[in-house]
Coordinates of N, CA and C and ligand atoms in Angstrom, one line a residue:
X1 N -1.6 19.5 -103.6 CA -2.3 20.1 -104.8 C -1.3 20.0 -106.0
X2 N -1.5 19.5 -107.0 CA -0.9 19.4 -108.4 C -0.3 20.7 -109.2
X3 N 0.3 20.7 -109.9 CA 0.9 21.6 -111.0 C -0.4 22.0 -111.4
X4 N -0.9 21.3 -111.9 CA -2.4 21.6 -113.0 C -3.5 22.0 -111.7
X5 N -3.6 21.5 -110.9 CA -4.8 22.1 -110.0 C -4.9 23.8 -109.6
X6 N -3.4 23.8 -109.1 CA -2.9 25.7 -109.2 C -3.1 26.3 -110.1
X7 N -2.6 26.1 -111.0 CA -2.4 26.8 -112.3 C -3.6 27.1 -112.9
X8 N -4.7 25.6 -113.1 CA -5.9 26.4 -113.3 C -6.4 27.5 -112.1
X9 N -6.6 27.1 -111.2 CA -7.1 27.9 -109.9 C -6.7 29.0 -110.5
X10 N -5.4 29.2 -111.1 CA -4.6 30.4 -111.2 C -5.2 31.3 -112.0
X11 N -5.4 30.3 -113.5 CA -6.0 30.9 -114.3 C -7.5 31.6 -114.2
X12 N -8.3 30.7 -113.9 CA -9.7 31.0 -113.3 C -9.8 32.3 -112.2
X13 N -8.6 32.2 -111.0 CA -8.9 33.4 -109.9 C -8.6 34.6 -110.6
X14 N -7.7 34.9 -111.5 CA -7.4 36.4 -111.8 C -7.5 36.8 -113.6
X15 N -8.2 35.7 -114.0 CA -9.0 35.9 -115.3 C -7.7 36.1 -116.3
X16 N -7.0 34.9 -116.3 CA -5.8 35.2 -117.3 C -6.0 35.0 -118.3
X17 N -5.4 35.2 -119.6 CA -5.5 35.2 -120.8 C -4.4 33.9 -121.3
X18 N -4.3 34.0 -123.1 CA -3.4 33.1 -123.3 C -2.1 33.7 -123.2
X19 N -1.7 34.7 -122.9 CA -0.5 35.5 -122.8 C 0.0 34.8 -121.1
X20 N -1.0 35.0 -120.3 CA -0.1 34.7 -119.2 C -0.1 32.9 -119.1
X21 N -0.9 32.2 -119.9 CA -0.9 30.8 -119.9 C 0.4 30.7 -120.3
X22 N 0.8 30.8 -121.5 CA 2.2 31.1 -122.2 C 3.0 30.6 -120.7
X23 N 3.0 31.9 -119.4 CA 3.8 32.3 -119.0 C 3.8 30.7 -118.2
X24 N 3.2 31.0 -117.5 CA 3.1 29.4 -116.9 C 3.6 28.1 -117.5
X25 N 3.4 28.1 -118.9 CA 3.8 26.9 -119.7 C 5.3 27.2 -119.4
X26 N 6.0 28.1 -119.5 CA 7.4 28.1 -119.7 C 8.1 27.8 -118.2
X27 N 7.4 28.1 -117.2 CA 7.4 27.7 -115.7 C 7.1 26.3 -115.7
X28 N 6.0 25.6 -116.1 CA 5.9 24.0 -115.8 C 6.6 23.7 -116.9
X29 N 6.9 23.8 -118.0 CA 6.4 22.9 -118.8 C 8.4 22.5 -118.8
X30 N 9.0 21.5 -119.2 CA 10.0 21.2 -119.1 C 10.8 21.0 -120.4
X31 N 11.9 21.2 -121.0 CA 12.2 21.6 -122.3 C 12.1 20.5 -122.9
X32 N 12.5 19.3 -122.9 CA 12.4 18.6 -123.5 C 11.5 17.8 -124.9
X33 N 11.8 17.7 -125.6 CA 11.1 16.9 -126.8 C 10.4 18.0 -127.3
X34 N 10.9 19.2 -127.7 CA 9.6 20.2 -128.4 C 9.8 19.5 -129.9
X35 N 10.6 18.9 -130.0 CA 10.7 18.2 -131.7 C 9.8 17.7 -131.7
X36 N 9.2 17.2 -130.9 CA 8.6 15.9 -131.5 C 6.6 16.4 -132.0
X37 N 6.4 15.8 -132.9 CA 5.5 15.7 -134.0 C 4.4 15.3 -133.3
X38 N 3.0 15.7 -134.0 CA 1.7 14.7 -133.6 C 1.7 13.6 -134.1
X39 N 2.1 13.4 -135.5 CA 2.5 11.7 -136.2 C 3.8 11.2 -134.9
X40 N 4.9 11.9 -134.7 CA 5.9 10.8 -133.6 C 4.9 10.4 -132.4
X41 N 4.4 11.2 -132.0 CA 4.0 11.0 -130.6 C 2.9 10.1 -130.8
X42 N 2.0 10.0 -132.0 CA 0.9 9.0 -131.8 C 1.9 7.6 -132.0
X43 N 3.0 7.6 -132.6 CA 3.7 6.4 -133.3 C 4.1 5.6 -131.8
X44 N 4.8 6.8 -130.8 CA 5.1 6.7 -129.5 C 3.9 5.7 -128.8
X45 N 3.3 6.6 -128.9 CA 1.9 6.1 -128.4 C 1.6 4.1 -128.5
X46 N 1.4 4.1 -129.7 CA 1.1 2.7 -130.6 C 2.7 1.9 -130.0
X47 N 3.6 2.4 -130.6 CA 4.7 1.3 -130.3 C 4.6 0.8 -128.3
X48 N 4.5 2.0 -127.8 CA 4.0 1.4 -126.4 C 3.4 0.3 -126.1
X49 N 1.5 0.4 -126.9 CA 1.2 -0.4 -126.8 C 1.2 -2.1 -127.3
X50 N 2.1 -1.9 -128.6 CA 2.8 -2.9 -128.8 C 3.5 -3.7 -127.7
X51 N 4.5 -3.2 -127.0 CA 4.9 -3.8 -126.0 C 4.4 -3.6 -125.0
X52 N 2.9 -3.8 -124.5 CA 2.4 -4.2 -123.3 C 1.6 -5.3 -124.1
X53 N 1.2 -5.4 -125.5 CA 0.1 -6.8 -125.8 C 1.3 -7.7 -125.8
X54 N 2.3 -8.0 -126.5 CA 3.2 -8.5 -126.6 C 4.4 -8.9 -125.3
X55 N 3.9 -8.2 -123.7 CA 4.5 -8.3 -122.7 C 6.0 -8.4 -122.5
X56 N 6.5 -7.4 -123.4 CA 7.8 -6.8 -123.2 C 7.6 -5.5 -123.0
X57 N 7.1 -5.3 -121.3 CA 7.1 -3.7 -121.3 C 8.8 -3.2 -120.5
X58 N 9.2 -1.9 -121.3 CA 10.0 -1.8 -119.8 C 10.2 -1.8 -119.2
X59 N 11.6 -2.3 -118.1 CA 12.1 -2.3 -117.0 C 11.6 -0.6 -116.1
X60 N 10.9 -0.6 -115.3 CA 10.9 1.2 -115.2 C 11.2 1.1 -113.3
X61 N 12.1 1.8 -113.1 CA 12.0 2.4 -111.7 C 11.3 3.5 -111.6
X62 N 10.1 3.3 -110.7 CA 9.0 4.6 -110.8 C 9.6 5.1 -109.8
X63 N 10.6 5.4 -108.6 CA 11.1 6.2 -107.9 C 12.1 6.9 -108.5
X64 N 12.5 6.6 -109.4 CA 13.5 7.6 -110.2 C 13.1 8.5 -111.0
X65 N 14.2 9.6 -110.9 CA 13.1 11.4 -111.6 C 12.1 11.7 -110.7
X66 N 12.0 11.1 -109.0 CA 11.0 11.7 -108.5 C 11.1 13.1 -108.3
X67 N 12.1 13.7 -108.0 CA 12.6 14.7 -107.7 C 12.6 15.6 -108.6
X68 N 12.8 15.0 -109.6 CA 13.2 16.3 -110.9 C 11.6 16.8 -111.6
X69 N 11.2 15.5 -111.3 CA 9.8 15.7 -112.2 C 9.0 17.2 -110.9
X70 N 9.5 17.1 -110.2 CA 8.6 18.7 -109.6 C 9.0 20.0 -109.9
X71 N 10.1 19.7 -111.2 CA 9.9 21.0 -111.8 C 9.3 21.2 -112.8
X72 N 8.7 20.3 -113.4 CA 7.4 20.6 -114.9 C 7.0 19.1 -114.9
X73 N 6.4 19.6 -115.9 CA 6.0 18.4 -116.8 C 5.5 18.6 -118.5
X74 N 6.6 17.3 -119.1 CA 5.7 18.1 -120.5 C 5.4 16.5 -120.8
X75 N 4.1 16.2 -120.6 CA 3.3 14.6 -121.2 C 3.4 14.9 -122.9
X76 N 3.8 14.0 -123.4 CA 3.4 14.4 -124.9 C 1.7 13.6 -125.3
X77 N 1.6 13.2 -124.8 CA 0.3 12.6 -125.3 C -1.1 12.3 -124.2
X78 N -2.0 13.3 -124.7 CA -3.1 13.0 -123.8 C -4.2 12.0 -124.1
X79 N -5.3 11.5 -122.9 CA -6.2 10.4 -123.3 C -7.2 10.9 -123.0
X80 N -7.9 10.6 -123.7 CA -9.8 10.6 -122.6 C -10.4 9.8 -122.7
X81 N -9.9 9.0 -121.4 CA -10.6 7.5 -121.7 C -11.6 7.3 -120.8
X82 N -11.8 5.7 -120.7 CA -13.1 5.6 -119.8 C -12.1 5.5 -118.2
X83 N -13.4 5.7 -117.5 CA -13.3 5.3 -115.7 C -12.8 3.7 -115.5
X84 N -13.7 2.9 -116.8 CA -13.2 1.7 -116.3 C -11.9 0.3 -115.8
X85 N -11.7 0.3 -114.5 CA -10.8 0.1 -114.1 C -9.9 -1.3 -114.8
X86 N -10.3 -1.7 -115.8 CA -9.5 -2.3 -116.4 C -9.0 -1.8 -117.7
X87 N -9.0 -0.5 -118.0 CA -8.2 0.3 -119.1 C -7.1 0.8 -118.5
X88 N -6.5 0.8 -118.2 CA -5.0 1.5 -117.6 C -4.5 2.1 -118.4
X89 N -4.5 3.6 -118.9 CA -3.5 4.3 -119.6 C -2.1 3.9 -120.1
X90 N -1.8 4.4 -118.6 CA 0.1 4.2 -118.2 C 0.1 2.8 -118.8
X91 N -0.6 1.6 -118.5 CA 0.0 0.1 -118.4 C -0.5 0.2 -119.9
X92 N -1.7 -0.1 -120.6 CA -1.5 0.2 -122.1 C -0.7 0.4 -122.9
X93 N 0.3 2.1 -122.4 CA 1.0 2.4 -123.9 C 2.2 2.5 -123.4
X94 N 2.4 1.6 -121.7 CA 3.5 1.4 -121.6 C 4.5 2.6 -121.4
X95 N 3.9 3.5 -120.3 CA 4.4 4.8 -120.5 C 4.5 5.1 -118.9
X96 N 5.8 6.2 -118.5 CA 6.0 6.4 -117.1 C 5.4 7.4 -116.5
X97 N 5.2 7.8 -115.5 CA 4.8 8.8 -114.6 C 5.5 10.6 -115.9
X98 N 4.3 11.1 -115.9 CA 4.8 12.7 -116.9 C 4.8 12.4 -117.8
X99 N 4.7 11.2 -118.2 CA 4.3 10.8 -120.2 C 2.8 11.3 -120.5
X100 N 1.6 10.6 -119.9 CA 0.8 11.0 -120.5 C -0.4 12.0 -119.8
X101 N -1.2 12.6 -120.2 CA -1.9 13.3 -119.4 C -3.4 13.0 -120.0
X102 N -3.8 12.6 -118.5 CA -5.1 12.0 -119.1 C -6.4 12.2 -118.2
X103 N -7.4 12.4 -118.9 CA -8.7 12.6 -118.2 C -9.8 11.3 -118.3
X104 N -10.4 10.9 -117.3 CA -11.4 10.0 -117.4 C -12.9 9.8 -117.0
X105 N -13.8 9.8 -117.5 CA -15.1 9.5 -116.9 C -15.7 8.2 -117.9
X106 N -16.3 7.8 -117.4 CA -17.4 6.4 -117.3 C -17.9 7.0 -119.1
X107 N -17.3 6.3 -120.0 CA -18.1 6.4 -121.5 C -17.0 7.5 -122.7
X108 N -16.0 7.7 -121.7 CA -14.8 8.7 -122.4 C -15.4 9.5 -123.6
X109 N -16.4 10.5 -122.9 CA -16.7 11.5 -123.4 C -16.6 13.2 -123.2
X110 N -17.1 14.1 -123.3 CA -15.8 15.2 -123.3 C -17.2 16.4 -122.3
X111 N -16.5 16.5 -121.0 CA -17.8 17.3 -120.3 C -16.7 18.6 -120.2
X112 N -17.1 19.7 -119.9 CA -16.6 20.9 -119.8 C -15.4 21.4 -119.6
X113 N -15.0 20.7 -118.0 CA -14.1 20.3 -117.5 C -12.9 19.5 -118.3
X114 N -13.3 18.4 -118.4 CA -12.7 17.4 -119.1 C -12.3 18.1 -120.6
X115 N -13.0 18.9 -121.1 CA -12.3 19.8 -122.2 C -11.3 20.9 -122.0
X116 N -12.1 21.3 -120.9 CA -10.8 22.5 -120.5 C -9.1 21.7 -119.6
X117 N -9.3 20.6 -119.3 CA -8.4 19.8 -119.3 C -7.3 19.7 -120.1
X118 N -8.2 19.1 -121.4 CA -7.6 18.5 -122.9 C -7.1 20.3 -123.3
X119 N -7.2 21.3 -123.1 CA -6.9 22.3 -123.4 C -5.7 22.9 -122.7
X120 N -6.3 22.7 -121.9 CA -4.9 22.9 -120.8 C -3.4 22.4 -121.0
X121 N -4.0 21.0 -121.0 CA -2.7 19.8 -121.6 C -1.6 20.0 -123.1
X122 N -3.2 20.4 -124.0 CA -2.5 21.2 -125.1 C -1.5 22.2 -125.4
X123 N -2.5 23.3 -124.7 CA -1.7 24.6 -124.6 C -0.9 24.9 -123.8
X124 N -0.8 24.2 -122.9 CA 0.0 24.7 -121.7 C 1.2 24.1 -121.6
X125 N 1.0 22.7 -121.5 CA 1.5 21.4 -121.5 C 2.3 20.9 -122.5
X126 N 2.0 21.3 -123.9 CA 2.5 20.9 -125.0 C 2.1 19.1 -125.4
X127 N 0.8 19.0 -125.1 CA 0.7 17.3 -125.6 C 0.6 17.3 -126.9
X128 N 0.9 16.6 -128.1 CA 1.1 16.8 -129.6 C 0.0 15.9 -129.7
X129 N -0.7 14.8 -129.3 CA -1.7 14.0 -130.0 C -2.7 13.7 -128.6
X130 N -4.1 14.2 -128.7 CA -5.3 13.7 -127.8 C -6.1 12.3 -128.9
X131 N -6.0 11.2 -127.6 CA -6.8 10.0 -128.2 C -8.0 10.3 -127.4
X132 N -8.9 9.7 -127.9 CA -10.4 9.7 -127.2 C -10.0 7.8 -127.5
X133 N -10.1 7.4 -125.9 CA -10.1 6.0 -126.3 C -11.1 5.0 -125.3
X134 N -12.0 4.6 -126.6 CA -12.9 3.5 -125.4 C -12.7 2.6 -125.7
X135 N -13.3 1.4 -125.4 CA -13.0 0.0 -124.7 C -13.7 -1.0 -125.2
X136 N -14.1 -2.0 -125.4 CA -15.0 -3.5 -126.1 C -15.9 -3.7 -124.4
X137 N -16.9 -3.8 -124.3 CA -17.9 -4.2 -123.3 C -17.7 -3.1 -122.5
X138 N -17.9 -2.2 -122.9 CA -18.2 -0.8 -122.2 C -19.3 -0.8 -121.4
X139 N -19.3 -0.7 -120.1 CA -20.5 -0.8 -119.1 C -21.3 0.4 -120.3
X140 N -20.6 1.8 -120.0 CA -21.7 2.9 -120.2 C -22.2 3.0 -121.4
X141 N -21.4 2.4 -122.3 CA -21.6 2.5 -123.6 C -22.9 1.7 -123.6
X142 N -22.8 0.3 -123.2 CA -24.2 -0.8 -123.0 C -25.1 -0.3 -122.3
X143 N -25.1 0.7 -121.3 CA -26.0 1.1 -120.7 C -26.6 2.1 -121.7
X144 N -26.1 3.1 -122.3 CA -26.7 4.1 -123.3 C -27.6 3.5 -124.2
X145 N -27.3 2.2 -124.9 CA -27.8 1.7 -125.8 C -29.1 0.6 -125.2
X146 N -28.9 0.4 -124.2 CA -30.0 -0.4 -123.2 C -30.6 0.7 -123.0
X147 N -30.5 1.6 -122.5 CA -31.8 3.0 -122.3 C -32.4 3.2 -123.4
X148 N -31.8 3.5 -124.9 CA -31.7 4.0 -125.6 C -33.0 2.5 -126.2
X149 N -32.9 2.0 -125.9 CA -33.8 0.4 -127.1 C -35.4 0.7 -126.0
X150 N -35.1 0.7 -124.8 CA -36.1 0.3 -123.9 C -36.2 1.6 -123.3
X151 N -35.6 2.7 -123.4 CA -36.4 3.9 -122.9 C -36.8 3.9 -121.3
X152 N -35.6 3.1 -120.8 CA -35.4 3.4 -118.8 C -35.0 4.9 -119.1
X153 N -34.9 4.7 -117.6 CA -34.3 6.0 -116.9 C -33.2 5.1 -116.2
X154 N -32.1 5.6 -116.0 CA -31.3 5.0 -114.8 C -31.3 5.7 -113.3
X155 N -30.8 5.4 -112.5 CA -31.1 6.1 -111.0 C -30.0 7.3 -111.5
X156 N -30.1 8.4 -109.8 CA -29.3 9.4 -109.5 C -28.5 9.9 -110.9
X157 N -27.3 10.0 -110.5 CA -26.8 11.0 -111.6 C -26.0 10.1 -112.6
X158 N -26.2 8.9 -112.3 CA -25.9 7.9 -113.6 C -26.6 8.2 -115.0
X159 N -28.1 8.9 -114.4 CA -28.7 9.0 -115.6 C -28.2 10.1 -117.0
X160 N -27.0 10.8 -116.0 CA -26.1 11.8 -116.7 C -25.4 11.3 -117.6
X161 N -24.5 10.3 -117.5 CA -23.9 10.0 -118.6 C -24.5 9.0 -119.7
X162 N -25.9 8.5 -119.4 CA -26.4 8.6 -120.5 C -26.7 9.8 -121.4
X163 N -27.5 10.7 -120.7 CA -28.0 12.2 -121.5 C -26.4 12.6 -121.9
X164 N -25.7 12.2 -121.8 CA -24.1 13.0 -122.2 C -24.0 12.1 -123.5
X165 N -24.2 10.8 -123.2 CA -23.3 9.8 -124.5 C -24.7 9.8 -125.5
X166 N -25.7 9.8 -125.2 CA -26.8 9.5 -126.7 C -26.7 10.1 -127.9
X167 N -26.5 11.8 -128.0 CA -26.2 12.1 -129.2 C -25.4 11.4 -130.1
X168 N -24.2 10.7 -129.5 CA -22.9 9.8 -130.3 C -23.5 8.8 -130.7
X169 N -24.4 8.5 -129.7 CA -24.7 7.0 -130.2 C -26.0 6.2 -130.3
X170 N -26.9 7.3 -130.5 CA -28.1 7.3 -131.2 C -28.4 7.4 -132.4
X171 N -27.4 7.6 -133.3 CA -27.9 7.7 -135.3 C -27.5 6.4 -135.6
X172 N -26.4 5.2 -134.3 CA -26.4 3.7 -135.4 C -27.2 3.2 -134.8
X173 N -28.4 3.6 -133.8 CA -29.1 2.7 -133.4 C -30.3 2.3 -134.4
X174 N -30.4 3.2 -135.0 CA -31.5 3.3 -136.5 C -30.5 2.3 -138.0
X175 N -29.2 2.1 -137.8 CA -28.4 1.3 -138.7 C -28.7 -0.3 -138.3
X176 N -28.2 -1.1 -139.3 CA -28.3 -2.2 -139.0 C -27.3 -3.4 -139.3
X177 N -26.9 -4.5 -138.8 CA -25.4 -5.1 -138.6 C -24.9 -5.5 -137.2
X178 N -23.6 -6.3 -137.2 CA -23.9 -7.5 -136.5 C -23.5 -6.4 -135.3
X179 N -23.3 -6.9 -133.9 CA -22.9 -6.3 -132.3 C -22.9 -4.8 -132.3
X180 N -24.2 -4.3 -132.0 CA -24.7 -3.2 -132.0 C -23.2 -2.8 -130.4
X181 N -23.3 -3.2 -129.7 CA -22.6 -2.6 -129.0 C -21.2 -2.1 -129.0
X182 N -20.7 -3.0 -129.9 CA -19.3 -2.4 -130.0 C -19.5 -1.3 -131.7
X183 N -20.6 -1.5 -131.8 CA -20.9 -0.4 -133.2 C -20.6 0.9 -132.1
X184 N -21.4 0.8 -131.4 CA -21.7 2.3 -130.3 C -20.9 2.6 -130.1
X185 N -19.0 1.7 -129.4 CA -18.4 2.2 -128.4 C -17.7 2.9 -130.0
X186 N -17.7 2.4 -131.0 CA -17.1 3.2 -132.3 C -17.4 4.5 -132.4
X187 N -19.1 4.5 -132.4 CA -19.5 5.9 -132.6 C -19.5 6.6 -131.7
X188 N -19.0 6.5 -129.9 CA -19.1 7.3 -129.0 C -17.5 8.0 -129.3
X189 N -16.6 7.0 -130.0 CA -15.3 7.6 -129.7 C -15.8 8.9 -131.0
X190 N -16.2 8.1 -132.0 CA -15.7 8.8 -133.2 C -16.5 10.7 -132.7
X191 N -17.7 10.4 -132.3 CA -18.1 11.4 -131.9 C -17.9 12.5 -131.1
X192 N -17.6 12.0 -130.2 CA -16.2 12.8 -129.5 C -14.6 12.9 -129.7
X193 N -14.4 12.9 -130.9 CA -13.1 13.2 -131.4 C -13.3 14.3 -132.4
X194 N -14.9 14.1 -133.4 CA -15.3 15.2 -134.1 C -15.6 16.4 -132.9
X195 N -15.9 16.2 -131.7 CA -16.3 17.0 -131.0 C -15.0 18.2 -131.0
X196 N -14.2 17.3 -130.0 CA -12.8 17.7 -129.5 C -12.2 18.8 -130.7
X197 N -12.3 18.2 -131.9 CA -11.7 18.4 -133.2 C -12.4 19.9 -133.5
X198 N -13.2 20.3 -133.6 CA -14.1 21.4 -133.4 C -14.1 22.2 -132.5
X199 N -13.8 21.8 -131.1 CA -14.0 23.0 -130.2 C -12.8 24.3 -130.1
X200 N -13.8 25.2 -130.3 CA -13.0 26.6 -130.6 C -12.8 27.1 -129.0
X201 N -11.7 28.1 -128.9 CA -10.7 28.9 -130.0 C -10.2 27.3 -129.5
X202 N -8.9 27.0 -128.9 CA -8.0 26.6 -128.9 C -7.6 25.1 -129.3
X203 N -8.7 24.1 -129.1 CA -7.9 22.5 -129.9 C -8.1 22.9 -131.4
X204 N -9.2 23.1 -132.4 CA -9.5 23.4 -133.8 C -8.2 24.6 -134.2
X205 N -7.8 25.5 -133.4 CA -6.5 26.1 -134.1 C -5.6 25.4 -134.4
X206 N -5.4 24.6 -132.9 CA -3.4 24.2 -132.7 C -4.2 22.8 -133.9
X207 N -5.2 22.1 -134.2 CA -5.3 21.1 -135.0 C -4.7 21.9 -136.5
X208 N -5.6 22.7 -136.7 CA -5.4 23.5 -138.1 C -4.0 23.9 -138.3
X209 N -3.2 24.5 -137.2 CA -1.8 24.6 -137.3 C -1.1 23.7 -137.5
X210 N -1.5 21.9 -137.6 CA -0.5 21.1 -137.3 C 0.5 20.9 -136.0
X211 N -0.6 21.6 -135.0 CA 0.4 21.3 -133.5 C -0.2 20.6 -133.0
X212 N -1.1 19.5 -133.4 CA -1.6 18.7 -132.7 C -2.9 18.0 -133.3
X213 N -2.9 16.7 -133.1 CA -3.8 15.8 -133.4 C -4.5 15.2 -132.7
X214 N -6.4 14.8 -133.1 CA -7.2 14.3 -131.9 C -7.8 12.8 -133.2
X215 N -7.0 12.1 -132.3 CA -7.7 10.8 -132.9 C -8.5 9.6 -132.4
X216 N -9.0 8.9 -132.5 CA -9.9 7.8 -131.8 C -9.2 7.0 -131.9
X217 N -9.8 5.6 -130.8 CA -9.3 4.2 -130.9 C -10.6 4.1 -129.9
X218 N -10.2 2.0 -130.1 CA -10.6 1.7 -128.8 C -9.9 0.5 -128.1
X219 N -10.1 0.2 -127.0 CA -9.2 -0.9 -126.6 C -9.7 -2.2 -126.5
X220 N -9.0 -3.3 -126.7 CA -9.9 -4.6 -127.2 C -9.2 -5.2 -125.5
X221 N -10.4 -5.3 -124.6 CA -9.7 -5.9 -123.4 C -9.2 -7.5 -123.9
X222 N -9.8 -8.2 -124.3 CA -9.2 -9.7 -124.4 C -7.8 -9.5 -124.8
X223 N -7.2 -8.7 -125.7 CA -6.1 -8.7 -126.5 C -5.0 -7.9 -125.7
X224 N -5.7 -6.3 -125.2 CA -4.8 -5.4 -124.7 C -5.0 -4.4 -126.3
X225 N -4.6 -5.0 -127.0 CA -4.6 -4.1 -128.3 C -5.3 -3.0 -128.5
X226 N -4.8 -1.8 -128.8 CA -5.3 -0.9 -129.2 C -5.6 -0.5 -130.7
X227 N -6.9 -0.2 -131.2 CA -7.2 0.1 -132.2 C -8.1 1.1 -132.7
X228 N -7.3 1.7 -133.9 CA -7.5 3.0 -134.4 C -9.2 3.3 -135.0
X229 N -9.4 3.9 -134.6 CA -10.9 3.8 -135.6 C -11.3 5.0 -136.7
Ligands
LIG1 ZN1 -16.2 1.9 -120.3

């Protein structure tokens, strides 16, 4: 079981507050880098991905710090990307094991969990910048917008992450202009970043404080490139 799997269990079994979150954060969370910025860490972020389009990524021994890393972890930068197995977080921004902390489902959109996640990460964890990041030929994204023209149903509980992603990306279906589809994967991020960006109490505080930033991208598979949107 994980740091984060306890900890919520923790939180959830005896109904803690942000006072004892606190407490825990100072238990996991590891001292290092509290300097650092929501502009450094997104900068972090991008120069990463610089050197994996460019394939100068670091040298990394992933057995090293195995040890140490079981006394916290402080990721500076969280994702919420898609399921799809050709987005790789880590291999994108070019980042090691305890860099980033990230949540994924099929359409990188923001379900309950997946928010109390990004909350967690924040408050607990100290991540300074959440990307909401999707992808160019997004299965789900094309599937939303294929339901969405022709008014299927999909089978079993796939038909969920349609009913999850339409709100985002049902107002450009009424717009007009060239590859509706990567229009969508725009407005799925952009609309779950306004989401993220809004949910109270705790991302819309630490945003308003300046302790943290939620910004979009998406990832262009041909290139590797990541871009801001
Ligand atoms: Zn996808």
């Amino acid at each position: 079981m994980c740091n984060v799997c306890l900890s919520r269990r923790g939180l959830f079994a005896v109904g803690m507050g942000a006072v004892a979150a606190a407490s825990i954060a100072s238990a996991q969370a590891q001292p290092a880098r509290s300097a650092e910025t929501p502009d450094a860490a997104l900068a972090r972020l991008m120069e990463g991905n610089a050197r994996y389009v460019s394939g100068q990524l670091k040298e990394r021994d992933f057995s090293a710090n195995r040890a140490a890393r079981t006394q916290g972890q402080a990721p500076f930068a969280a994702i919420l990307g898609c399921a799809d197995s050709r987005v790789a977080p880590e291999l994108a921004f070019d980042q090691a094991p305890g860099e980033l902390f990230i949540v994924r489902v099929a359409g990188n959109f923001v379900t309950p969990e997946g928010l109390g996640s990004l909350e967690f990460g924040a408050a607990v964890l100290g991540t300074k910048v959440i990307m909401v990041l999707g992808h160019t030929s997004c299965g789900a994204v094309n599937a939303t917008v294929d339901a969405l023209q022709k008014g299927n149903t999909l089978p079993g509980h796939i038909a969920g992450l349609v009913t999850a992603m339409k709100p985002g990306i049902e107002p450009i279906m009424k717009t007009t202009g060239p590859d509706l589809q990567q229009r969508a994967v725009v407005a799925n991020v952009q609309a779950n970043v306004r989401r993220l960006q809004t949910e109270k109490p705790i991302l819309s505080e630490m945003v308003a404080a300046g302790k943290l930033r939620i910004v979009g991208a998406y990832y262009d598979l041909p290139t590797g490139k990541v871009i801001m949107v």
